[in-house]
Short mmCIF file of C-alpha atoms and ligand atoms in Angstrom, two decimals:
data_model
loop_
_atom_site.label_atom_id
_atom_site.label_comp_id
_atom_site.label_asym_id
_atom_site.label_seq_id
_atom_site.Cartn_x
_atom_site.Cartn_y
_atom_site.Cartn_z
CA MET E 248 -107.38 67.53 74.21
CA SER E 249 -104.87 70.03 75.74
CA ARG E 250 -103.05 69.17 78.87
CA SER E 251 -103.91 72.11 81.01
CA ALA E 252 -107.68 72.46 80.40
CA THR E 253 -110.45 70.75 82.61
CA TYR E 254 -113.51 69.07 81.02
CA PRO E 255 -117.19 69.42 81.80
CA ILE E 256 -118.64 65.83 81.96
CA ARG E 257 -122.47 65.39 81.67
CA MET E 258 -123.80 62.36 83.24
CA LEU E 259 -126.77 60.79 84.75
CA ASN E 260 -127.49 61.98 88.23
CA PRO E 261 -126.07 59.18 90.52
CA ALA E 262 -128.72 60.00 93.15
CA LEU E 263 -131.19 58.65 90.81
CA ARG E 264 -131.64 54.80 90.98
CA LEU E 265 -132.55 53.50 87.64
CA ARG E 266 -135.69 51.32 87.70
CA THR E 267 -134.07 48.39 85.66
CA GLY E 268 -133.41 46.13 88.52
CA SER E 269 -129.68 46.27 87.45
CA ARG E 270 -127.75 48.40 89.63
CA ARG E 271 -125.79 51.13 87.85
CA ALA E 272 -122.81 52.27 89.79
CA GLY E 273 -124.26 55.40 91.44
CA HIS E 274 -122.69 57.90 93.75
CA PRO E 275 -122.66 56.09 97.22
CA HIS E 276 -124.38 58.74 99.05
CA GLY E 277 -127.23 59.95 96.87
CA VAL E 278 -127.23 63.66 96.45
CA CYS E 279 -123.56 64.77 96.95
CA LYS E 280 -122.86 67.88 98.88
CA THR E 281 -119.28 68.75 97.62
CA GLY E 282 -120.49 72.45 97.35
CA ARG E 283 -119.87 75.12 94.73
CA GLY E 284 -116.76 76.74 93.43
CA SER E 285 -114.61 73.68 93.37
CA SER E 286 -114.03 71.60 90.21
CA ARG E 287 -116.91 69.62 90.94
CA SER E 288 -120.44 71.26 91.03
CA CYS E 289 -123.70 69.42 91.35
CA ASN E 290 -126.91 69.03 93.77
CA ARG E 291 -129.21 71.31 91.81
CA ILE E 292 -132.80 70.56 91.70
CA VAL E 293 -134.71 72.10 88.97
CA ALA E 294 -138.14 72.02 90.67
CA PRO E 295 -139.17 71.07 94.07
CA GLY E 296 -139.30 67.10 94.30
CA VAL E 297 -138.11 66.82 90.61
CA PRO E 298 -134.53 65.49 90.65
CA VAL E 299 -132.15 66.77 87.87
CA LEU E 300 -131.56 63.95 85.45
CA TYR E 301 -128.15 65.10 84.39
CA GLN E 302 -125.24 66.62 86.39
CA THR E 303 -122.24 68.23 85.09
CA PHE E 304 -118.83 68.22 86.77
CA SER E 305 -115.41 68.92 85.50
CA ILE E 306 -112.26 66.69 85.69
CA SER E 307 -108.73 67.45 84.52
CA PHE E 308 -107.44 65.55 81.33
CA GLU E 309 -105.22 63.33 83.50
CA GLU E 310 -108.10 62.17 85.40
CA THR E 311 -109.84 60.85 82.23
CA GLY E 312 -107.00 58.33 82.13
CA MET E 313 -107.37 58.46 78.25
CA PRO E 314 -104.11 58.49 76.22
CA GLU E 315 -103.09 62.02 75.32
CA GLN E 316 -104.07 62.88 71.87
CA LYS E 317 -101.14 64.56 70.29
CA ARG E 318 -101.15 66.19 66.82
CA LEU E 319 -98.66 65.38 64.08
CA TYR E 320 -97.98 67.70 61.06
CA ILE E 321 -96.16 66.04 58.27
CA LYS E 322 -94.87 68.05 55.25
CA THR E 323 -94.14 65.77 52.28
CA TYR E 324 -91.79 66.65 49.47
CA GLY E 325 -91.10 64.71 46.37
CA CYS E 326 -92.11 61.43 44.93
CA GLN E 327 -94.99 59.05 45.38
CA MET E 328 -92.61 56.90 47.64
CA ASN E 329 -92.37 59.90 50.11
CA VAL E 330 -96.22 60.18 49.98
CA TYR E 331 -96.54 56.48 50.88
CA ASP E 332 -93.66 56.67 53.50
CA SER E 333 -95.59 59.83 55.10
CA GLU E 334 -98.71 57.61 55.31
CA ARG E 335 -96.81 54.81 56.98
CA MET E 336 -95.14 57.23 59.47
CA ALA E 337 -98.49 58.87 60.32
CA GLU E 338 -99.96 55.39 60.86
CA ALA E 339 -96.99 54.31 63.14
CA MET E 340 -97.32 57.45 65.19
CA GLY E 341 -101.09 57.01 65.20
CA GLU E 342 -100.54 53.89 67.45
CA HIS E 343 -98.69 56.24 69.80
CA GLY E 344 -101.51 58.75 70.45
CA TYR E 345 -100.83 61.09 67.52
CA LYS E 346 -103.64 62.31 65.08
CA THR E 347 -102.45 64.10 61.97
CA THR E 348 -103.17 67.77 61.55
CA SER E 349 -102.83 70.02 58.59
CA ASP E 350 -101.97 73.07 60.74
CA PRO E 351 -98.34 73.17 61.92
CA GLU E 352 -99.35 75.84 64.54
CA GLY E 353 -101.17 73.46 66.76
CA ALA E 354 -98.82 70.45 66.30
CA ASP E 355 -96.86 68.59 69.01
CA LEU E 356 -94.65 66.89 66.41
CA ILE E 357 -93.61 68.32 63.04
CA LEU E 358 -91.98 66.02 60.36
CA LEU E 359 -90.53 67.22 57.15
CA ASN E 360 -90.36 64.35 54.84
CA THR E 361 -87.70 65.72 52.31
CA CYS E 362 -86.69 65.10 48.81
CA HIS E 363 -83.09 65.33 47.47
CA ILE E 364 -83.90 65.32 43.88
CA ARG E 365 -83.70 69.12 43.08
CA GLU E 366 -80.77 71.50 43.18
CA LYS E 367 -80.45 73.15 46.48
CA ALA E 368 -82.82 70.61 48.03
CA ALA E 369 -80.97 70.77 51.34
CA GLU E 370 -81.00 74.59 51.36
CA LYS E 371 -84.78 74.59 51.00
CA VAL E 372 -85.16 72.30 54.01
CA TYR E 373 -82.89 74.58 56.06
CA SER E 374 -85.09 77.62 55.07
CA GLU E 375 -88.34 75.62 55.95
CA LEU E 376 -86.66 74.93 59.39
CA GLY E 377 -86.02 78.64 59.81
CA ARG E 378 -89.77 79.29 59.02
CA LEU E 379 -90.49 76.84 61.93
CA LYS E 380 -88.36 78.31 64.50
CA PRO E 381 -91.01 80.79 66.06
CA LEU E 382 -93.28 77.85 66.57
CA LYS E 383 -90.65 76.07 68.71
CA ALA E 384 -89.95 79.27 70.53
CA SER E 385 -93.88 79.58 71.39
CA ASN E 386 -94.26 75.87 72.17
CA PRO E 387 -91.10 74.30 73.92
CA ASN E 388 -92.99 71.10 74.01
CA LEU E 389 -93.08 71.09 70.16
CA ARG E 390 -90.74 68.38 68.65
CA ILE E 391 -89.45 68.81 65.12
CA GLY E 392 -87.95 65.96 63.01
CA VAL E 393 -86.44 65.74 59.46
CA ALA E 394 -87.04 62.45 57.57
CA GLY E 395 -86.49 61.41 53.94
CA CYS E 396 -83.54 61.69 51.50
CA VAL E 397 -82.14 65.02 52.75
CA ALA E 398 -82.17 63.63 56.26
CA GLN E 399 -80.19 60.57 54.83
CA ALA E 400 -77.77 62.70 52.83
CA GLU E 401 -77.14 65.49 55.43
CA GLY E 402 -77.54 63.55 58.74
CA ALA E 403 -75.87 65.24 61.88
CA GLU E 404 -75.15 68.31 59.63
CA ILE E 405 -78.87 69.12 59.94
CA MET E 406 -78.61 69.26 63.85
CA ARG E 407 -75.36 71.11 63.66
CA ARG E 408 -76.93 73.89 61.47
CA GLN E 409 -80.27 73.79 63.10
CA PRO E 410 -80.11 72.91 66.82
CA MET E 411 -83.73 73.08 67.29
CA VAL E 412 -84.21 70.06 65.18
CA ASP E 413 -84.88 67.03 67.77
CA LEU E 414 -84.57 64.09 65.54
CA VAL E 415 -83.25 63.05 62.09
CA VAL E 416 -84.49 59.83 60.40
CA GLY E 417 -83.52 58.29 57.13
CA PRO E 418 -85.88 56.50 54.83
CA GLN E 419 -84.92 52.99 55.89
CA SER E 420 -85.54 53.60 59.69
CA TYR E 421 -89.19 54.72 59.90
CA HIS E 422 -90.13 51.63 61.89
CA ARG E 423 -88.10 53.14 64.69
CA LEU E 424 -89.80 56.60 64.61
CA PRO E 425 -91.93 55.95 67.70
CA GLU E 426 -88.90 55.02 69.76
CA LEU E 427 -86.92 58.09 68.23
CA GLU E 428 -89.93 60.44 69.16
CA ALA E 429 -89.90 59.15 72.62
CA ARG E 430 -86.10 59.79 73.17
CA ALA E 431 -86.56 63.19 71.66
CA ARG E 432 -89.56 63.83 74.25
CA ASN E 433 -86.90 62.92 76.92
CA GLY E 434 -84.59 65.64 75.68
CA GLU E 435 -82.27 63.51 73.57
CA HIS E 436 -81.51 64.39 69.79
CA PRO E 437 -81.51 60.96 68.08
CA LEU E 438 -80.24 60.58 64.68
CA ASP E 439 -80.81 57.29 62.63
CA THR E 440 -79.68 57.15 59.01
CA GLU E 441 -78.68 53.46 59.14
CA PHE E 442 -79.59 51.07 56.42
CA PRO E 443 -80.88 48.24 58.87
CA ALA E 444 -80.55 44.70 57.90
CA GLU E 445 -84.33 44.31 58.52
CA LEU E 446 -86.74 46.00 55.95
CA LYS E 447 -88.55 48.81 57.64
CA PHE E 448 -91.85 47.27 56.35
CA GLU E 449 -91.52 44.33 58.73
CA GLY E 450 -91.11 46.67 61.66
CA LEU E 451 -93.96 49.07 60.57
CA SER E 452 -97.36 48.44 62.01
CA ARG E 453 -100.10 46.76 59.96
CA ARG E 454 -102.07 49.26 57.95
CA PRO E 455 -105.12 50.42 60.02
CA GLY E 456 -108.63 49.22 58.77
CA THR E 457 -109.60 52.74 57.90
CA ASN E 458 -111.78 53.59 54.85
CA ARG E 459 -109.64 54.91 52.07
CA GLY E 460 -110.29 56.34 48.61
CA PRO E 461 -110.49 54.15 45.65
CA THR E 462 -106.66 54.26 44.81
CA ALA E 463 -103.55 53.61 46.88
CA PHE E 464 -99.74 53.34 46.58
CA LEU E 465 -98.05 50.32 47.84
CA THR E 466 -94.25 50.24 47.99
CA VAL E 467 -92.77 46.83 47.01
CA GLN E 468 -89.04 47.79 46.45
CA GLU E 469 -86.58 50.39 47.67
CA GLY E 470 -83.16 51.43 46.66
CA CYS E 471 -81.36 51.17 43.43
CA ASP E 472 -78.17 49.55 42.20
CA ARG E 473 -78.00 51.47 38.82
CA PHE E 474 -75.90 54.44 39.91
CA CYS E 475 -77.01 56.76 37.06
CA ALA E 476 -74.38 59.54 36.99
CA PHE E 477 -76.96 62.30 37.98
CA CYS E 478 -79.06 60.44 40.64
CA VAL E 479 -78.81 60.44 44.55
CA VAL E 480 -81.23 57.61 45.14
CA PRO E 481 -78.46 54.90 45.49
CA TYR E 482 -76.90 56.95 48.25
CA THR E 483 -79.97 58.05 50.02
CA ARG E 484 -82.15 54.96 49.61
CA GLY E 485 -79.34 52.38 49.60
CA ALA E 486 -79.12 48.99 47.74
CA GLU E 487 -82.24 47.48 46.01
CA ALA E 488 -84.33 45.70 48.56
CA SER E 489 -87.59 43.85 47.72
CA ARG E 490 -90.44 43.26 50.24
CA PRO E 491 -91.54 39.50 50.67
CA VAL E 492 -94.56 38.47 48.40
CA SER E 493 -96.58 37.53 51.62
CA SER E 494 -96.14 41.16 53.06
CA VAL E 495 -97.11 42.79 49.87
CA ILE E 496 -100.31 40.55 49.19
CA ALA E 497 -101.39 40.92 53.01
CA GLU E 498 -101.10 44.71 52.69
CA ALA E 499 -102.87 44.73 49.20
CA GLN E 500 -105.72 42.60 50.67
CA ARG E 501 -105.97 45.01 53.60
CA LEU E 502 -106.29 48.06 51.25
CA VAL E 503 -108.81 46.35 49.05
CA ALA E 504 -110.79 45.37 52.35
CA ASN E 505 -110.84 49.08 52.99
CA GLY E 506 -112.27 50.20 49.77
CA VAL E 507 -109.20 50.43 47.38
CA ARG E 508 -109.84 49.20 43.83
CA GLU E 509 -106.63 50.29 42.08
CA ILE E 510 -103.10 49.76 43.54
CA THR E 511 -99.99 51.39 42.14
CA LEU E 512 -96.84 49.32 43.00
CA LEU E 513 -93.97 51.74 43.79
CA GLY E 514 -90.13 51.30 43.77
CA GLN E 515 -87.27 53.52 42.82
CA ASN E 516 -86.45 50.64 40.43
CA VAL E 517 -89.73 48.63 40.77
CA ASN E 518 -89.25 46.29 37.78
CA ALA E 519 -86.10 45.07 39.40
CA TYR E 520 -88.42 43.62 42.17
CA ASN E 521 -87.48 40.05 43.20
CA GLY E 522 -89.22 39.33 46.66
CA GLU E 523 -89.03 36.25 48.39
CA GLY E 524 -91.89 33.89 47.68
CA ARG E 525 -92.86 30.36 48.81
CA ASP E 526 -90.65 28.92 46.05
CA GLY E 527 -87.74 31.46 46.02
CA ALA E 528 -87.47 34.86 44.37
CA VAL E 529 -90.52 36.26 42.49
CA SER E 530 -90.34 38.72 39.73
CA LEU E 531 -92.63 41.82 39.36
CA ALA E 532 -94.63 39.93 36.75
CA LYS E 533 -95.36 37.04 38.90
CA LEU E 534 -96.23 39.17 41.84
CA ILE E 535 -98.78 41.13 39.60
CA SER E 536 -100.27 37.90 38.31
CA GLY E 537 -100.34 36.85 42.00
CA MET E 538 -102.20 39.92 42.87
CA GLU E 539 -104.80 39.56 40.14
CA ALA E 540 -106.41 36.84 42.29
CA ILE E 541 -107.33 39.42 45.05
CA ASP E 542 -111.15 39.80 44.82
CA GLY E 543 -112.20 43.39 44.65
CA LEU E 544 -108.86 44.60 43.16
CA ASP E 545 -109.72 45.90 39.74
CA ARG E 546 -106.60 47.59 38.55
CA ILE E 547 -102.82 47.33 38.97
CA ARG E 548 -100.11 49.69 37.91
CA TYR E 549 -96.38 50.04 38.73
CA THR E 550 -93.74 52.90 38.72
CA THR E 551 -90.86 53.61 38.42
CA SER E 552 -88.96 51.33 35.98
CA HIS E 553 -85.60 50.99 34.33
CA PRO E 554 -85.40 49.86 30.65
CA ASN E 555 -82.83 47.24 31.44
CA ASP E 556 -85.17 45.59 33.97
CA MET E 557 -87.95 45.10 31.63
CA THR E 558 -88.00 41.33 31.60
CA ASP E 559 -89.61 39.15 29.03
CA ASP E 560 -92.22 37.98 31.51
CA LEU E 561 -93.09 41.57 32.52
CA ILE E 562 -93.59 42.65 28.82
CA GLU E 563 -95.70 39.48 28.34
CA ALA E 564 -97.70 40.35 31.44
CA HIS E 565 -98.78 43.54 29.69
CA GLY E 566 -100.50 41.34 27.25
CA THR E 567 -101.94 38.59 29.49
CA CYS E 568 -102.78 40.27 32.88
CA PRO E 569 -106.27 41.86 32.22
CA LYS E 570 -105.90 43.83 35.72
CA LEU E 571 -102.59 45.40 34.66
CA MET E 572 -103.35 48.77 33.16
CA PRO E 573 -102.13 49.74 29.64
CA TYR E 574 -99.87 52.48 30.91
CA LEU E 575 -96.15 52.32 31.30
CA HIS E 576 -93.89 55.08 32.65
CA LEU E 577 -90.38 54.06 31.34
CA PRO E 578 -87.82 56.84 31.75
CA VAL E 579 -85.14 57.10 28.94
CA GLN E 580 -83.64 60.55 29.84
CA SER E 581 -81.76 61.14 26.51
CA GLY E 582 -81.83 59.88 23.05
CA SER E 583 -78.09 60.24 22.33
CA ASP E 584 -75.98 57.20 23.01
CA ARG E 585 -73.10 59.24 23.99
CA ILE E 586 -74.96 60.96 26.64
CA LEU E 587 -76.67 57.78 27.78
CA LYS E 588 -73.14 56.24 28.29
CA ARG E 589 -72.11 59.35 30.15
CA MET E 590 -75.28 59.04 32.30
CA ASN E 591 -74.42 55.40 32.97
CA ARG E 592 -77.88 54.35 31.88
CA GLY E 593 -76.46 50.95 30.56
CA HIS E 594 -78.51 50.97 27.24
CA THR E 595 -78.73 52.56 23.81
CA ALA E 596 -81.43 54.71 22.20
CA LYS E 597 -81.87 51.92 19.69
CA ALA E 598 -82.48 49.20 22.42
CA TYR E 599 -84.84 51.50 24.12
CA VAL E 600 -86.98 51.95 20.88
CA ARG E 601 -86.92 48.15 20.21
CA LEU E 602 -88.06 47.45 23.74
CA ILE E 603 -90.88 50.05 23.31
CA GLU E 604 -91.81 48.11 20.01
CA ARG E 605 -91.84 44.78 21.98
CA ILE E 606 -94.05 46.19 24.56
CA ARG E 607 -96.46 47.67 22.03
CA ALA E 608 -96.60 44.26 20.42
CA ALA E 609 -97.73 42.72 23.68
CA ARG E 610 -100.25 45.49 24.30
CA PRO E 611 -101.00 47.63 21.26
CA ASP E 612 -103.08 50.36 23.03
CA ILE E 613 -100.50 50.91 25.90
CA LEU E 614 -99.69 54.47 26.65
CA ILE E 615 -95.91 55.16 26.95
CA SER E 616 -94.79 57.91 29.42
CA GLY E 617 -91.13 58.82 29.64
CA ASP E 618 -88.67 61.11 31.70
CA PHE E 619 -86.14 63.40 30.07
CA ILE E 620 -83.17 65.43 31.20
CA VAL E 621 -81.86 68.23 29.07
CA GLY E 622 -78.69 70.09 29.42
CA PHE E 623 -76.86 67.08 30.90
CA PRO E 624 -73.12 67.92 31.23
CA GLU E 625 -71.36 67.99 27.84
CA GLU E 626 -74.56 67.61 26.00
CA THR E 627 -74.12 69.12 22.51
CA GLU E 628 -76.91 70.21 19.95
CA VAL E 629 -76.28 66.86 18.13
CA ASP E 630 -76.98 64.97 21.30
CA PHE E 631 -80.06 66.98 21.94
CA ALA E 632 -81.21 66.37 18.27
CA ASP E 633 -80.93 62.67 18.95
CA THR E 634 -83.35 63.11 21.88
CA MET E 635 -85.81 64.92 19.71
CA ALA E 636 -85.52 62.20 17.04
CA LEU E 637 -86.16 59.45 19.69
CA VAL E 638 -89.35 61.29 20.93
CA GLU E 639 -90.62 61.63 17.42
CA GLU E 640 -90.07 57.94 16.95
CA VAL E 641 -91.67 56.65 20.23
CA ARG E 642 -94.59 59.13 20.50
CA TYR E 643 -95.24 59.73 24.21
CA GLY E 644 -98.68 59.91 25.53
CA GLN E 645 -97.30 61.56 28.89
CA SER E 646 -93.97 62.67 29.93
CA TYR E 647 -91.87 64.48 32.58
CA SER E 648 -88.78 66.69 31.51
CA PHE E 649 -86.33 68.69 33.37
CA LYS E 650 -83.25 70.72 33.08
CA TYR E 651 -80.23 68.94 34.45
CA SER E 652 -79.54 70.05 37.96
CA ALA E 653 -76.38 69.03 39.80
CA ARG E 654 -76.87 66.94 43.01
CA PRO E 655 -73.94 67.14 45.48
CA GLY E 656 -72.08 63.81 45.63
CA THR E 657 -73.03 62.54 42.16
CA PRO E 658 -70.42 61.87 39.44
CA ALA E 659 -72.15 64.24 36.97
CA ALA E 660 -71.99 67.15 39.39
CA GLU E 661 -68.20 67.47 39.01
CA ARG E 662 -68.32 67.67 35.05
CA ASP E 663 -68.54 70.68 32.78
CA GLN E 664 -72.03 72.16 33.03
CA VAL E 665 -74.10 73.17 29.98
CA ASP E 666 -74.89 76.86 29.90
CA PRO E 667 -78.26 77.26 31.74
CA GLU E 668 -79.79 79.33 28.80
CA VAL E 669 -78.80 76.79 26.33
CA ALA E 670 -80.52 74.21 28.61
CA SER E 671 -83.68 76.22 29.02
CA ASP E 672 -83.93 76.70 25.34
CA ARG E 673 -83.70 72.99 24.74
CA LEU E 674 -86.24 72.27 27.53
CA GLU E 675 -88.65 74.65 25.66
CA ARG E 676 -88.31 72.88 22.48
CA LEU E 677 -88.52 69.33 23.88
CA GLN E 678 -91.64 70.41 25.96
CA THR E 679 -93.23 71.86 22.93
CA LEU E 680 -93.01 68.56 20.95
CA LEU E 681 -94.03 66.53 24.03
CA SER E 682 -97.12 68.52 24.76
CA ARG E 683 -98.07 68.21 21.16
CA GLN E 684 -97.83 64.32 21.28
CA GLN E 685 -99.76 64.34 24.76
CA ARG E 686 -102.52 66.34 23.04
CA ASP E 687 -102.63 64.11 19.99
CA SER E 688 -102.77 61.08 22.18
CA GLN E 689 -105.82 62.56 24.13
CA ASP E 690 -107.51 63.70 20.90
CA ASP E 691 -107.28 60.12 19.52
CA MET E 692 -109.55 59.24 22.72
CA ILE E 693 -112.55 61.32 21.40
CA GLY E 694 -115.41 58.97 20.47
CA ARG E 695 -113.87 55.92 22.35
CA GLU E 696 -115.18 54.09 25.37
CA VAL E 697 -112.89 53.78 28.40
CA GLY E 698 -113.30 52.55 31.91
CA VAL E 699 -112.98 55.36 34.52
CA LEU E 700 -112.38 54.75 38.26
CA PHE E 701 -113.76 57.93 39.75
CA GLU E 702 -111.87 59.43 42.79
CA ARG E 703 -113.35 62.80 43.72
CA LYS E 704 -115.56 65.66 42.98
CA GLY E 705 -114.64 68.09 40.13
CA ARG E 706 -114.99 71.96 40.24
CA LYS E 707 -118.26 72.13 38.49
CA GLN E 708 -121.67 71.18 39.85
CA ASP E 709 -122.24 67.27 39.62
CA GLN E 710 -118.81 66.84 38.07
CA MET E 711 -116.78 63.90 39.12
CA VAL E 712 -113.13 63.23 38.11
CA GLY E 713 -111.38 59.87 37.69
CA LYS E 714 -108.66 58.08 35.78
CA SER E 715 -109.01 56.04 32.73
CA GLU E 716 -107.22 52.81 32.17
CA HIS E 717 -104.33 55.04 30.26
CA LEU E 718 -104.20 57.26 33.43
CA HIS E 719 -105.88 60.12 31.61
CA ALA E 720 -107.93 62.34 33.87
CA VAL E 721 -111.60 62.17 32.82
CA HIS E 722 -114.28 64.52 33.96
CA VAL E 723 -118.02 63.45 33.91
CA SER E 724 -121.00 65.63 34.76
CA ASN E 725 -123.45 63.20 36.43
CA GLY E 726 -124.90 63.77 39.81
CA ASN E 727 -125.22 59.99 40.38
CA ILE E 728 -121.51 59.03 40.43
CA VAL E 729 -119.65 58.58 43.52
CA ALA E 730 -115.86 58.08 44.39
CA GLY E 731 -115.06 54.45 43.81
CA ASP E 732 -117.36 53.82 40.97
CA LEU E 733 -115.60 52.28 38.06
CA LEU E 734 -117.71 53.04 34.92
CA ARG E 735 -117.75 52.92 31.19
CA VAL E 736 -117.52 56.44 29.67
CA ARG E 737 -117.51 57.60 26.14
CA ILE E 738 -114.93 60.39 25.63
CA THR E 739 -116.46 63.60 23.97
CA ASP E 740 -113.79 66.10 24.33
CA SER E 741 -110.08 66.58 25.24
CA ALA E 742 -108.37 69.54 26.92
CA PRO E 743 -104.52 70.17 27.50
CA ASN E 744 -104.39 67.75 30.56
CA SER E 745 -107.70 65.93 30.74
CA LEU E 746 -110.57 64.44 28.90
CA ALA E 747 -114.37 64.98 29.16
CA GLY E 748 -116.88 62.17 28.65
CA GLU E 749 -120.37 60.89 29.37
CA LEU E 750 -121.49 57.67 30.97
CA THR E 751 -122.45 54.92 28.48
CA ALA E 752 -125.27 52.48 28.98
CA GLY E 753 -122.90 49.56 29.35
S1 SF4 B 1057 -82.45 53.95 37.83
FE1 SF4 B 1057 -83.49 55.70 38.57
S2 SF4 B 1057 -83.38 55.56 40.87
FE2 SF4 B 1057 -81.73 54.27 40.09
S3 SF4 B 1057 -79.84 55.47 39.86
FE3 SF4 B 1057 -80.82 55.60 37.86
S4 SF4 B 1057 -82.35 57.37 37.99
FE4 SF4 B 1057 -81.68 56.87 40.12
#
């Protein structure tokens, strides 16, 4: 509802007394005579003696006394944790009269929730802000904010380079966003990139009871104490902090009460989770087995993990917790011990392979996914060959691989960089091997029966898309399936990034 407009209201003609015996508040003097041309018009009679049932008159927005409905446009970059944070920021602002919009043109508040993972990440944010400048020029009431890891890393520099930015808020202060927005509305330029003692989750509002899709992310841990030589997370998200068990369980129950059947627990180093429970610190494995008791929750996943935090009880949980899905994303980055040391990963290639063997012993059908960086400073062809050998040995069902990119402020950024062409060549060779392994893992599913949680419509008529227990995308053409159905499917075909199947009788 815009500020300046007036709104036609149609209501029962107060001149009419309803024959219910109950007195409805009516216009005290029957047929009003306020006359035409003013913002109120009435007293028309359709036919002699037949009173008009409805009258229309206009009032301004302010006169409705309703809270002004403002529009919030959030652009989210980067990881699932940013996706989760954007949802929480939208919910927090929802309690202050904001409704999200997908159109920045009509927004009253624009938030860029940024990611600092890629090279030139900050420059990309500045150019995006440049693109938003005309909107601000055409709507002086528009407020623009920068959130996320670039906000944390750049801080006041953002407002110095782009004075049109009204507020800057780091990932640990989202519970203060409404207050920062109010201060920005009063002409201030608040900056909050602190690491507050209290966890933002305790300050954020309870998740609203809105119906959701069948899957949801739930952040349980933030920050990281590992300081890998290429990573900005310890600087932008701070030290590891885990949410109390009660807060996680409460949020999970609310999500399930609103239609969620699968929850993915998020953390930059999620398997280092040690949240406060009734009897002291609780590990991720214990949290998962606690969540298994939530009625209506069918599937649990977690991401992203560090090999050194794969505790014995978490490995065991993969064999004993039926709701814990047989999928594990366990980044390794390189197969060369020399490079792993230079990366400060804290483990060797052999230790990683032995860990995978223990996890596969606990859950033989588990799908292993990995992260790889090629072209890390000082990486030689021999180091790269070690990475290829590790990939051959582990056999990945899914993977993410990148060329190293220097992040300002990280130790590796100061070292001798590998020639970009050499890095590109190595990435191509690695991705050829990884795609072949992914294809093999999918082809192995043909003829097998899997459980699929359907999430949305596919591109074809009557086609529905969902995820199997191994996080494979599965398409099924059947007009009776709806989002939220968890059904048995026999895999009939495999494509580069998805599987096709048919419903089984079971
Ligand atoms: S463990 Fe992950 S989040 Fe932590 S510093 Fe290393 S790469 Fe970054």
